[in-house]
CSV table of C-alpha atoms in Angstrom, one decimal:
chain,number,residue,atom,x,y,z
A,1,MET,CA,155.2,-0.2,173.1
A,2,VAL,CA,156.5,-2.9,170.7
A,3,ASN,CA,160.0,-4.3,170.6
A,4,CYS,CA,160.4,-4.9,166.9
A,5,GLY,CA,164.2,-4.5,166.5
A,6,GLY,CA,165.8,-1.4,165.3
A,7,PRO,CA,168.2,0.9,167.3
A,8,ALA,CA,167.9,0.9,171.0
A,9,VAL,CA,168.1,3.9,173.4
A,10,GLY,CA,171.8,4.7,173.8
A,11,SER,CA,172.8,3.6,170.3
A,12,GLN,CA,173.6,5.7,167.3
A,13,ALA,CA,170.7,6.7,165.1
A,14,PRO,CA,170.8,5.2,161.6
A,15,ALA,CA,171.9,7.8,159.0
A,16,PHE,CA,169.6,8.6,156.1
A,17,ASN,CA,169.1,11.0,153.1
A,18,ALA,CA,165.6,12.0,152.1
A,19,PRO,CA,163.5,14.8,150.5
A,20,LEU,CA,162.2,17.1,153.2
A,21,ALA,CA,159.0,19.1,152.5
A,22,THR,CA,158.3,22.1,154.6
A,23,PRO,CA,154.8,23.5,155.4
A,24,GLU,CA,155.9,26.6,153.5
A,25,GLY,CA,156.2,24.6,150.3
A,26,SER,CA,160.0,24.1,149.8
A,27,VAL,CA,161.5,20.7,149.2
A,28,SER,CA,165.2,19.9,149.7
A,29,GLU,CA,167.3,16.8,150.1
A,30,VAL,CA,168.5,16.4,153.7
A,31,SER,CA,170.5,14.0,155.8
A,32,LEU,CA,170.2,13.1,159.4
A,33,SER,CA,173.5,14.8,160.0
A,34,SER,CA,172.3,18.0,158.4
A,35,LEU,CA,169.2,17.9,160.6
A,36,LEU,CA,171.4,17.4,163.7
A,37,SER,CA,173.6,20.4,162.8
A,38,ASP,CA,171.2,22.7,164.5
A,39,GLY,CA,170.7,20.5,167.5
A,40,ALA,CA,168.5,17.6,168.6
A,41,VAL,CA,165.8,16.0,166.4
A,42,LEU,CA,162.6,14.3,167.2
A,43,LEU,CA,161.7,11.9,164.4
A,44,VAL,CA,158.0,11.2,164.2
A,45,PHE,CA,157.1,8.1,162.0
A,46,GLN,CA,153.5,7.6,160.8
A,47,PRO,CA,151.9,5.0,158.7
A,48,THR,CA,150.7,7.1,155.7
A,49,ASP,CA,149.3,10.5,154.9
A,50,PHE,CA,145.6,11.1,155.3
A,51,ASP,CA,145.2,7.6,156.8
A,52,LEU,CA,144.8,8.7,160.3
A,53,GLY,CA,141.9,6.5,161.3
A,54,SER,CA,141.5,7.7,164.8
A,55,LEU,CA,141.1,11.2,166.4
A,56,ALA,CA,143.8,10.1,168.8
A,57,GLU,CA,146.4,9.7,166.0
A,58,ARG,CA,145.5,13.1,164.6
A,59,HIS,CA,145.8,14.7,168.0
A,60,ALA,CA,149.2,13.0,168.5
A,61,LEU,CA,150.6,14.8,165.5
A,62,GLY,CA,149.6,18.1,167.0
A,63,GLU,CA,151.2,17.2,170.3
A,64,TYR,CA,154.6,16.8,168.6
A,65,ASP,CA,154.1,20.3,167.2
A,66,TRP,CA,154.2,21.5,170.8
A,67,PHE,CA,157.9,20.5,171.0
A,68,ARG,CA,158.8,23.0,168.3
A,69,ALA,CA,158.5,25.8,171.0
A,70,ASP,CA,162.0,24.7,172.2
A,71,GLU,CA,164.5,26.1,169.6
A,72,ARG,CA,167.0,23.4,170.7
A,73,LEU,CA,164.8,20.7,169.2
A,74,ARG,CA,163.7,20.1,165.6
A,75,VAL,CA,160.6,18.0,164.9
A,76,VAL,CA,160.6,16.1,161.6
A,77,GLY,CA,157.9,13.8,160.4
A,78,VAL,CA,158.7,10.7,158.4
A,79,ASN,CA,156.3,8.8,156.1
A,80,ARG,CA,156.2,7.2,152.7
A,81,ALA,CA,154.2,10.0,150.9
A,82,ARG,CA,155.6,12.1,148.1
A,83,PRO,CA,156.9,15.6,149.1
A,84,ARG,CA,153.8,17.3,147.5
A,85,THR,CA,151.5,15.1,149.5
A,86,ASN,CA,153.4,15.8,152.7
A,87,ARG,CA,153.0,19.6,152.2
A,88,GLU,CA,149.2,19.1,151.7
A,89,PHE,CA,149.1,16.9,154.7
A,90,ALA,CA,150.9,19.4,157.0
A,91,ASP,CA,148.4,22.1,155.7
A,92,TYR,CA,145.4,19.8,156.2
A,93,LEU,CA,146.3,19.1,159.8
A,94,ASP,CA,147.8,22.5,160.5
A,95,VAL,CA,151.1,21.0,161.5
A,96,SER,CA,154.1,23.3,161.4
A,97,TYR,CA,156.9,20.9,161.2
A,98,PRO,CA,158.4,19.4,158.0
A,99,PHE,CA,158.1,15.8,156.7
A,100,CYS,CA,160.8,13.5,155.1
A,101,SER,CA,159.5,11.3,152.3
A,102,ASP,CA,160.5,7.7,152.8
A,103,ARG,CA,159.0,6.3,149.6
A,104,ASP,CA,160.7,2.9,149.8
A,105,LEU,CA,160.5,2.6,153.7
A,106,SER,CA,164.3,2.4,153.9
A,107,ILE,CA,164.4,4.8,156.8
A,108,ALA,CA,161.5,3.0,158.6
A,109,ASP,CA,163.4,-0.3,158.0
A,110,ASP,CA,166.6,1.0,159.5
A,111,TYR,CA,164.7,2.2,162.6
A,112,GLY,CA,162.9,-1.1,162.9
A,113,VAL,CA,159.3,0.2,162.5
A,114,THR,CA,158.1,-1.6,159.4
A,115,TYR,CA,155.6,-4.5,159.3
A,116,ARG,CA,153.3,-6.1,156.7
A,117,ALA,CA,149.7,-5.1,156.8
A,118,PHE,CA,147.5,-8.2,156.3
A,119,GLY,CA,150.8,-10.0,155.7
A,120,VAL,CA,151.2,-8.3,152.3
A,121,ALA,CA,151.6,-4.5,152.2
A,122,ARG,CA,154.7,-3.0,153.9
A,123,ARG,CA,153.9,-0.1,156.2
A,124,ALA,CA,155.5,1.9,159.0
A,125,ARG,CA,154.2,1.7,162.6
A,126,PRO,CA,153.6,5.0,164.4
A,127,ALA,CA,156.9,5.7,166.3
A,128,CYS,CA,159.1,8.5,167.6
A,129,PHE,CA,162.8,8.7,168.3
A,130,PHE,CA,164.5,11.6,170.1
A,131,VAL,CA,168.0,11.9,168.8
A,132,ASP,CA,170.4,14.2,170.6
A,133,ALA,CA,172.9,16.5,168.7
A,134,GLU,CA,175.6,13.8,168.7
A,135,GLY,CA,173.3,11.4,167.0
A,136,THR,CA,172.5,9.2,170.0
A,137,ILE,CA,168.9,7.9,170.5
A,138,ARG,CA,167.8,9.1,173.8
A,139,TYR,CA,164.1,8.1,173.6
A,140,ARG,CA,162.3,5.5,171.6
A,141,TRP,CA,158.6,4.6,171.3
A,142,VAL,CA,157.2,2.3,168.7
A,143,GLY,CA,153.5,1.6,168.5
A,144,ASP,CA,151.9,-1.7,167.9
A,145,ARG,CA,150.2,-2.0,164.5
A,146,ASN,CA,147.1,-3.1,166.4
A,147,ARG,CA,145.1,0.1,166.7
A,148,SER,CA,143.6,-0.9,170.0
A,149,GLU,CA,146.9,0.2,171.7
A,150,ARG,CA,147.6,3.8,172.6
A,151,ALA,CA,148.5,5.5,169.3
A,152,ARG,CA,151.2,7.8,170.7
A,153,PRO,CA,153.8,7.8,173.4
A,154,HIS,CA,153.2,9.4,176.8
A,155,VAL,CA,154.1,12.9,175.9
A,156,ARG,CA,155.1,13.6,179.5
A,157,ASP,CA,157.7,10.9,179.4
A,158,LEU,CA,159.0,12.2,176.1
A,159,TYR,CA,159.1,15.8,177.5
A,160,GLU,CA,161.0,14.7,180.6
A,161,THR,CA,163.6,12.9,178.5
A,162,VAL,CA,164.0,16.0,176.3
A,163,MET,CA,164.4,18.2,179.3
A,164,ASP,CA,166.9,15.8,180.9
A,165,VAL,CA,169.0,15.8,177.8
A,166,LEU,CA,168.7,19.5,176.7
A,167,GLY,CA,168.4,21.0,180.2
A,168,ARG,CA,165.5,23.0,181.4
A,169,PRO,CA,165.2,26.5,179.8
A,170,GLU,CA,165.7,29.4,182.1
A,171,SER,CA,162.5,31.0,183.3
A,172,GLU,CA,161.7,34.3,181.7
A,173,SER,CA,161.6,37.0,184.2
A,174,PHE,CA,160.1,39.6,181.9
A,175,GLY,CA,162.7,42.1,183.3
A,176,LEU,CA,161.4,41.8,186.9
A,177,ALA,CA,164.4,39.8,188.3
């Protein structure tokens, strides 16, 4: 994990407004506060669409999809692609969560995940932030731009943090209790 500035665990998540493209094809302007109105949010930053050089990075996006099984948590991708490209991307990777378009990398800047590739082109590092319903960052992982590092957080650590904050769901008894 890289310490590159940006908000720390326990601080308020930076507010933002951005176009949100859903896998179903709709696009609407959203704010972080509107995303939080339904509960906690897992923000998943990625460098660019269709630029997933390793199988590990592709697999990581699918792992975030797993978190959608908990209705108390909303998963939202963030990258600099246009909404139309984000819809195509979600379809291409069979990802069922929406993506915010961060064309100017202002969201990535506020979260401290930008860098300059080859000292020139601005990009976002792979990162994820778990933000509770009150807007507090409860988990933060920022990948190194060096691809030799693990391309995703330890999902078990993220899962444990989510369960600590949201509480463990009651086990389904299927009417046998």
